C-alpha positions as semicolon CSV with decimal commas, in nm:
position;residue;x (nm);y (nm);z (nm)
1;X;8,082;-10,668;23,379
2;X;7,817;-10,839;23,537
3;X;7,461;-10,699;23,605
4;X;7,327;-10,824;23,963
5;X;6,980;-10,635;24,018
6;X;6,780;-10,798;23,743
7;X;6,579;-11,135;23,701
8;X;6,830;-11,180;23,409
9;X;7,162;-11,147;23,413
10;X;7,390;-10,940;23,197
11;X;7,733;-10,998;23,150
12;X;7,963;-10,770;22,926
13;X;8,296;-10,935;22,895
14;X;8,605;-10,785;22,676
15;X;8,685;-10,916;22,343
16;X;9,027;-11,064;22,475
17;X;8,755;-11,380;22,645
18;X;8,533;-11,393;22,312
19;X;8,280;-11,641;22,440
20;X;8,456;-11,726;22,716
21;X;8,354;-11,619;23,121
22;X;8,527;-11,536;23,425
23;X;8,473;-11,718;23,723
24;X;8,315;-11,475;24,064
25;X;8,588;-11,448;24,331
26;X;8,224;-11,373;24,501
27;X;8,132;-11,748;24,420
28;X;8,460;-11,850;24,571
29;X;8,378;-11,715;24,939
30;X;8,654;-11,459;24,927
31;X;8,502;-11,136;25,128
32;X;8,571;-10,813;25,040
33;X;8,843;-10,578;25,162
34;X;8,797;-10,266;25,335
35;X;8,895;-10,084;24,971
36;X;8,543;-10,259;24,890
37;X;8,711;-10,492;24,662
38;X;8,754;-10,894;24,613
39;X;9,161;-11,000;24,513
40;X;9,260;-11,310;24,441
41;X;9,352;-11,603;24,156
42;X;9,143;-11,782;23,915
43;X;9,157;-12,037;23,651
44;X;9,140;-11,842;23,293
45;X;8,995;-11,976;22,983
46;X;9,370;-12,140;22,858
47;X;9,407;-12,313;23,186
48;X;9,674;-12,015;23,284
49;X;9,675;-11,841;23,612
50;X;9,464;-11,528;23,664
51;X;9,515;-11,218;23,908
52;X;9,172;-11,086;23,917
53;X;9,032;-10,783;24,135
54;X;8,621;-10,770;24,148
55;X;8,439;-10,450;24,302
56;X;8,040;-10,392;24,250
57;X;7,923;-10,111;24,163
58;X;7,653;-9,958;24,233
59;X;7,451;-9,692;23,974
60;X;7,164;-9,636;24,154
61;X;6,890;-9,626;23,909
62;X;7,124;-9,746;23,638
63;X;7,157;-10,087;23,810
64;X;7,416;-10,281;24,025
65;X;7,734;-10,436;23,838
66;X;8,011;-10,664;23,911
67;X;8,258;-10,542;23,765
68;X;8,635;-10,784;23,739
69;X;8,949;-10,676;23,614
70;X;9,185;-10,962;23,510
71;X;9,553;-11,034;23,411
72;X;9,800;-11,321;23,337
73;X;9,941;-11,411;23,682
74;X;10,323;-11,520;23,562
75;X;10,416;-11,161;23,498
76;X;10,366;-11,126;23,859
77;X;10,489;-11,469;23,949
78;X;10,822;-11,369;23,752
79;X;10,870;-11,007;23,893
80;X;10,831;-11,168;24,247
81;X;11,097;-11,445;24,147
82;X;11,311;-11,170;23,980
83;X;11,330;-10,953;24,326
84;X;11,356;-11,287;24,571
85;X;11,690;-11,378;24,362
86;X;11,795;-10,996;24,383
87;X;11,698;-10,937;24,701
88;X;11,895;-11,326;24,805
89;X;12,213;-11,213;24,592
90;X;12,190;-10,861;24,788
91;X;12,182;-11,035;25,130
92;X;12,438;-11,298;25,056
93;X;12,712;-11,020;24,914
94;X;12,606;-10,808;25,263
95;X;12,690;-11,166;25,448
96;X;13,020;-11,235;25,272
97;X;13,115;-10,895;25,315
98;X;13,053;-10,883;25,673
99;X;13,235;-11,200;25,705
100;X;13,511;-11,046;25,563
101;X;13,505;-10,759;25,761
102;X;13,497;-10,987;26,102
103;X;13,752;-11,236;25,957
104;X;13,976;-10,891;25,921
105;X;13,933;-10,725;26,224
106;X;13,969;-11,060;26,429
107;X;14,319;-11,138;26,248
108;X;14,469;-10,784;26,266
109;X;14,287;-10,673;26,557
110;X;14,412;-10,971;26,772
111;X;14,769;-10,987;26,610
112;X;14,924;-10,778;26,878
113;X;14,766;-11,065;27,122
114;X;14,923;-11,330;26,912
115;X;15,294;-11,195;26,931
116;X;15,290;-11,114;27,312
117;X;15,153;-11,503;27,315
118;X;15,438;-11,627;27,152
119;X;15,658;-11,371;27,382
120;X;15,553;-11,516;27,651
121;X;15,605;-11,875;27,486
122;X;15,954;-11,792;27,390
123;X;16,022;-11,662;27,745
124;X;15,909;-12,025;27,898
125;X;16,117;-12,189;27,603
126;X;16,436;-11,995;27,725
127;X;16,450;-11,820;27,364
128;X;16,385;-11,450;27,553
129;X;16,376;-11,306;27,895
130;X;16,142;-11,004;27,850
131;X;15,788;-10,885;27,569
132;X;16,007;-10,649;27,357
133;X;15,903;-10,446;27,049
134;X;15,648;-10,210;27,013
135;X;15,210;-10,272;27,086
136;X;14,921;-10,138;27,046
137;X;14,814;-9,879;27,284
138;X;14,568;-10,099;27,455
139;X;14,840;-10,354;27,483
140;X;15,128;-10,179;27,622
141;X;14,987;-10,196;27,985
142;X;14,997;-10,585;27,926
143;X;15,353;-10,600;27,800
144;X;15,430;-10,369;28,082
145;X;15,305;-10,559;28,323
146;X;15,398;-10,871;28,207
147;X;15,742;-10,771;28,221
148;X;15,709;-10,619;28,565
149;X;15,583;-10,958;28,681
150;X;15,893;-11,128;28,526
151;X;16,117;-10,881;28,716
152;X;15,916;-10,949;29,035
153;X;15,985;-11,313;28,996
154;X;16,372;-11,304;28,926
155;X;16,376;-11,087;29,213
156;X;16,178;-11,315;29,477
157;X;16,432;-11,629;29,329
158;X;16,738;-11,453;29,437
159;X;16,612;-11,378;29,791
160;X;16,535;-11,725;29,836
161;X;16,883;-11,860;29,736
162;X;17,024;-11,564;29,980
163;X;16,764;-11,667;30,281
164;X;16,860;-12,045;30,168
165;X;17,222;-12,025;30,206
166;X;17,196;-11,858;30,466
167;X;16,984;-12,070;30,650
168;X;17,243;-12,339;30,558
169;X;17,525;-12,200;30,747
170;X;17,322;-12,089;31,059
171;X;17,233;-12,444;31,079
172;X;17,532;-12,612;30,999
173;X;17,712;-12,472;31,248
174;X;17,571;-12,586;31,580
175;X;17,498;-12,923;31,390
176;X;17,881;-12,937;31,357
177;X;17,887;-12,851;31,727
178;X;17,670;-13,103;31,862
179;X;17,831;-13,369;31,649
180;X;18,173;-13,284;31,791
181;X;18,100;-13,268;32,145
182;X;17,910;-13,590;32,061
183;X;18,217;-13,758;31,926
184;X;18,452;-13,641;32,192
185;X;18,240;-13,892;32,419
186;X;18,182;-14,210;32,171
187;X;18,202;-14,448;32,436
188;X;17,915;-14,240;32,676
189;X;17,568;-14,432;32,507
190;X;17,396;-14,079;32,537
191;X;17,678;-13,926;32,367
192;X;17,633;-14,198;32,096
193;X;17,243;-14,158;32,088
194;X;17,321;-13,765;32,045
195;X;17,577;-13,846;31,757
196;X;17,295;-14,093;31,602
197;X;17,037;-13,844;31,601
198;X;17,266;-13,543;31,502
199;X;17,366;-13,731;31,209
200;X;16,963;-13,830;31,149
201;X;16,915;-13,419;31,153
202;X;17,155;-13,297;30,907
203;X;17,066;-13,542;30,653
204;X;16,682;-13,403;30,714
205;X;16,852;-13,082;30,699
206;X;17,077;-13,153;30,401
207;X;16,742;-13,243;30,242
208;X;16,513;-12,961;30,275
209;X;16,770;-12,687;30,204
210;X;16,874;-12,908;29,890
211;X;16,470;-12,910;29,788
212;X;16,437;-12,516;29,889
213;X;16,745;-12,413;29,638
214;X;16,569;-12,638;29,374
215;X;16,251;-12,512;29,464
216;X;16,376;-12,168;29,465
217;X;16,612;-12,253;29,102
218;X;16,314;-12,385;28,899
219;X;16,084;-12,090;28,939
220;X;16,333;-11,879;28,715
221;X;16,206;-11,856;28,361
222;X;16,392;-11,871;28,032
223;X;16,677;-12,137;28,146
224;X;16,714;-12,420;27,903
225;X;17,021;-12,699;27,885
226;X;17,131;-12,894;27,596
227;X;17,044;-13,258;27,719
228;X;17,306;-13,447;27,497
229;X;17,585;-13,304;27,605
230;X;17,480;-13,318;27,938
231;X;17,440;-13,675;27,962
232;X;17,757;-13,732;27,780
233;X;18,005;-13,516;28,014
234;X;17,756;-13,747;28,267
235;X;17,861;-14,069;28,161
236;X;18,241;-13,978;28,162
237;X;18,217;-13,888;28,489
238;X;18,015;-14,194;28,612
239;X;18,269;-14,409;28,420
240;X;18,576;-14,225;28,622
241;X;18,396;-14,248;28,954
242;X;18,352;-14,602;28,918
243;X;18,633;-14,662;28,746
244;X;18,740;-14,964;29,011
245;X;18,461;-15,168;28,884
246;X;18,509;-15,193;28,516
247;X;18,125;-15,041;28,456
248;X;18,065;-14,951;28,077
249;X;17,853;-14,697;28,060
250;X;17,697;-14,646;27,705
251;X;17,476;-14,360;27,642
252;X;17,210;-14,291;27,311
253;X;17,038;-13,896;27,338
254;X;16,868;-13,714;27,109
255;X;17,052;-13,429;26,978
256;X;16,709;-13,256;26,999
257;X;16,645;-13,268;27,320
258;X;16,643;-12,953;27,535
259;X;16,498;-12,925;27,860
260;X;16,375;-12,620;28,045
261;X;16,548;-12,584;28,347
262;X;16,866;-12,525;28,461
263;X;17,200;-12,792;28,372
264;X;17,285;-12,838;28,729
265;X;16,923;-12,971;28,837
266;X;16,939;-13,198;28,504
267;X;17,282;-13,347;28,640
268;X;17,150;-13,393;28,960
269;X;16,867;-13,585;28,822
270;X;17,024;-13,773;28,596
271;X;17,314;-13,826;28,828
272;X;17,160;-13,961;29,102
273;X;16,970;-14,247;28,870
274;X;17,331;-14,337;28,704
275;X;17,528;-14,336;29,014
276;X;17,277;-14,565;29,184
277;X;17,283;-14,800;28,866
278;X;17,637;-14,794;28,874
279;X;17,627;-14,943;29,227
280;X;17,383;-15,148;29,158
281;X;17,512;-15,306;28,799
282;X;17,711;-15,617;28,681
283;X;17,937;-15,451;28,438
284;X;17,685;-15,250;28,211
285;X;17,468;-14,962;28,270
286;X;17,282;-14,795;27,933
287;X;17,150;-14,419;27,937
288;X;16,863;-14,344;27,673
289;X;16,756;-14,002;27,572
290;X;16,364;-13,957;27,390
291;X;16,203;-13,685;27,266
292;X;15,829;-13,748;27,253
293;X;15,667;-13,471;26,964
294;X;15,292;-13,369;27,030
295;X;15,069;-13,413;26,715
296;X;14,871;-13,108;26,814
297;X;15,026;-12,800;26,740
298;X;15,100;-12,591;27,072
299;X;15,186;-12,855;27,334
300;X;15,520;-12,903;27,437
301;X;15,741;-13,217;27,404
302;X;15,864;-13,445;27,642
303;X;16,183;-13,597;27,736
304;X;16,180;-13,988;27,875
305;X;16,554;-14,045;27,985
306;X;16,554;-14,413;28,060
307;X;16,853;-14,527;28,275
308;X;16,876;-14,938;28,256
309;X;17,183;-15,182;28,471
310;X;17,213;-15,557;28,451
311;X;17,178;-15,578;28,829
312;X;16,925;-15,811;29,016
313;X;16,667;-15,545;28,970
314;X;16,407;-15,461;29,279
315;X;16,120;-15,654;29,347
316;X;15,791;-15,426;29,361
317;X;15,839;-15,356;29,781
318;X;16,183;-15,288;29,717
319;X;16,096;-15,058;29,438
320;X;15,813;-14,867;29,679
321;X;16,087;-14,836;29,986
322;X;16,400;-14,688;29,795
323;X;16,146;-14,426;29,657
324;X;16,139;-14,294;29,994
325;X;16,363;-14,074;30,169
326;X;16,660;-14,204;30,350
327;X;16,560;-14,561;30,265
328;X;16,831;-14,782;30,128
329;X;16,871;-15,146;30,058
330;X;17,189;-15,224;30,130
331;X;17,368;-15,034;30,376
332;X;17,711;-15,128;30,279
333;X;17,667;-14,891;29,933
334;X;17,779;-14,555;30,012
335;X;17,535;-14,264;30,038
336;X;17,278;-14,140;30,253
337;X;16,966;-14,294;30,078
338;X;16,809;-13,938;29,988
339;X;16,898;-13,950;29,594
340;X;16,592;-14,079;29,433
341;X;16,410;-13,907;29,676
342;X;16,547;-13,567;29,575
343;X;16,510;-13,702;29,202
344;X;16,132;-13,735;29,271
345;X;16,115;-13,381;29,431
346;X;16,282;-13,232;29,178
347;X;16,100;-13,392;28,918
348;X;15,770;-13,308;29,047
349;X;15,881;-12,925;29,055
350;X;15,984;-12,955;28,723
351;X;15,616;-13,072;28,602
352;X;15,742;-13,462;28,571
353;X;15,783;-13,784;28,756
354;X;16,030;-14,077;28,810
355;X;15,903;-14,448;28,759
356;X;16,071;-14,780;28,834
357;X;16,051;-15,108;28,646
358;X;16,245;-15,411;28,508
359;X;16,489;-15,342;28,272
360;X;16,494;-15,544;27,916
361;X;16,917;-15,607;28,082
362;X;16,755;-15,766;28,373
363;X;16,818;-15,527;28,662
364;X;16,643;-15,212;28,755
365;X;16,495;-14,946;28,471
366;X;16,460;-14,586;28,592
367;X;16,240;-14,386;28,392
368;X;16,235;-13,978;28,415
369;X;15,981;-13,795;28,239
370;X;16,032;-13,436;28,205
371;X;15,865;-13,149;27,989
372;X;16,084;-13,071;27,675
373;X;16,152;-12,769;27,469
């Protein structure tokens, strides 16, 4: 307690400082508070930290006093430490548990999204043709829908093969007309130039019904063929057909391999690229099968069937020309240079492609890429 109104002052200090003084928070600048107090930290006679609160005091005639109040600051310094590590611990259990709670309701919540998502992947795959089992009531609608859609699509598949075939015969017909009539004149040069251009129009028209029925084919879901045995009732077949030429056909497939799509469009693919390098060969054609395995989990594989002849092979022109339709090389092989062309169609509908190149056997290497199972 410090005396402030006389010439002298007088300071009354507790027995805990003995000789020793406090310093004035007054002398440090700090103002006072509204309370009509001074707070803050001083230096104490050990060198320890001090909370001190000052007030004066005023007695009227008695006098005017300072009066400060002071304590050991680390008792406050540890009570403030003790609740920051409580109050941290409380937070970070409240975090973990929340965590928890969004880790949990994200993996059950969403599981009934997860199964119709590999429904719908086992659907593609050929594994299943419709969602089945029971969902959620928010989901049902979905699965309903889903399955509705499927329906729809089956549905708009077989009225194209019904408007296709039909179309076929309505055409065919007066084709087969035209080309008679045409024939029973051969030696009239109109009557030729009829028979020339009839025969131009039902290859055009052999080709775009042949694309519409793959077009129309491919769009059904959950169709997958065994590619192996595919390409080996393939090669027998090839061998037989050529038969008068002594061609060895050898064939290497996977036993993996699956594609998604129906057998008849892989035969027709694959069929198309033998037959030609049948034609085509010396004495040897070889028919590879690879499955190509995604490192990140969800993508589909790929197929790469590689069809190789010891032929002359095509130069890069000749390559770019028999890619086209009704373009052929030699006119003296049989066919009516639309093969590869419907290979490429069919290929692209499928999601893949056809590419030509040299063959390590020194004739012509046809390379189809299509998605796998």
């Amino acid at each position: 307690i410090t005396r402030t109104d006389a010439d002298k002052l007088e300071v009354k200090a507790s027995r805990s400082l003995w000789d020793k003084k406090l310093p004035k928070l007054e002398e440090q600048g700090i103002e006072l508070t509204a309370a009509g107090i001074r707070i803050g930290y001083v230096d104490g006679p050990e060198g320890q930290t001090l909370r001190m609160v000052e007030r004066p005091v005023d007695l009227g005639a008695e006098g005017k006093f300072l009066v400060g109040v002071a304590g050991d600051a680390s008792e406050i310094f540890d009570e403030t430490r003790s609740f920051d590590y409580y109050l941290g611990g409380t937070f970070t259990a409240l975090g973990i548990v929340l965590l928890l709670t969004t880790v949990f309701q994200v993996r059950f919540g969403l599981a009934p999204l997860k199964r119709i998502s590999e429904a719908i992947a086992a659907i593609r795959s050929g594994r299943a043709e419709r969602l089945e089992g029971d969902f959620p009531v928010e989901i049902a609608p979905l699965a309903r829908e889903t399955n509705a859609l499927i329906d729809a699509n089956r549905e708009i598949v077989e009225r194209a093969r019904t408007h296709v075939g039909n179309l076929a015969h309505a055409i065919k017909t007066p084709l087969s007309v035209i080309v008679n009539e045409a024939s029973a004149h051969g030696a009239d040069p109109f009557a030729s130039k009829v028979l020339e251009q009839a025969d131009m129009m039902r290859d055009q028209v052999a080709h775009h019904l042949e694309r519409a029925r793959i077009a129309a084919r491919v769009t059904i879901v959950g169709t997958v063929t065994e590619v192996a045995p595919t390409i080996e009732a393939l090669r027998r077949t090839m061998e037989k057909i050529h038969r008068d030429r002594d061609i060895v056909i050898e064939s290497k497939a996977d036993s993996q391999a699956r594609f998604p799509g129906e057998r008849q469009d892989l035969e027709e693919m694959v069929g198309n690229l033998v037959d030609n390098a049948c034609k085509w060969a010396a004495s040897r054609v070889l028919i590879e099968v690879v499955v190509e395995r995604p490192a990140e989990a969800g993508a589909g594989s790929k197929l790469r069937i590689i069809v190789d002849d010891d032929g002359r092979g095509l130069s890069a022109d000749e390559r770019a020309k028999v890619s086209r339709r009704g373009q052929r090389l030699d006119e003296s092989k049989p066919g009516s240079g639309l093969g590869l062309s419907i290979v490429v169609d069919l290929a692209a509908l499928y999601g893949g492609n056809l590419s030509l190149g040299n063959a390590p056997t020194g004739g012509l290497r046809a390379e189809l890429q299509l998605p796998g199972v």
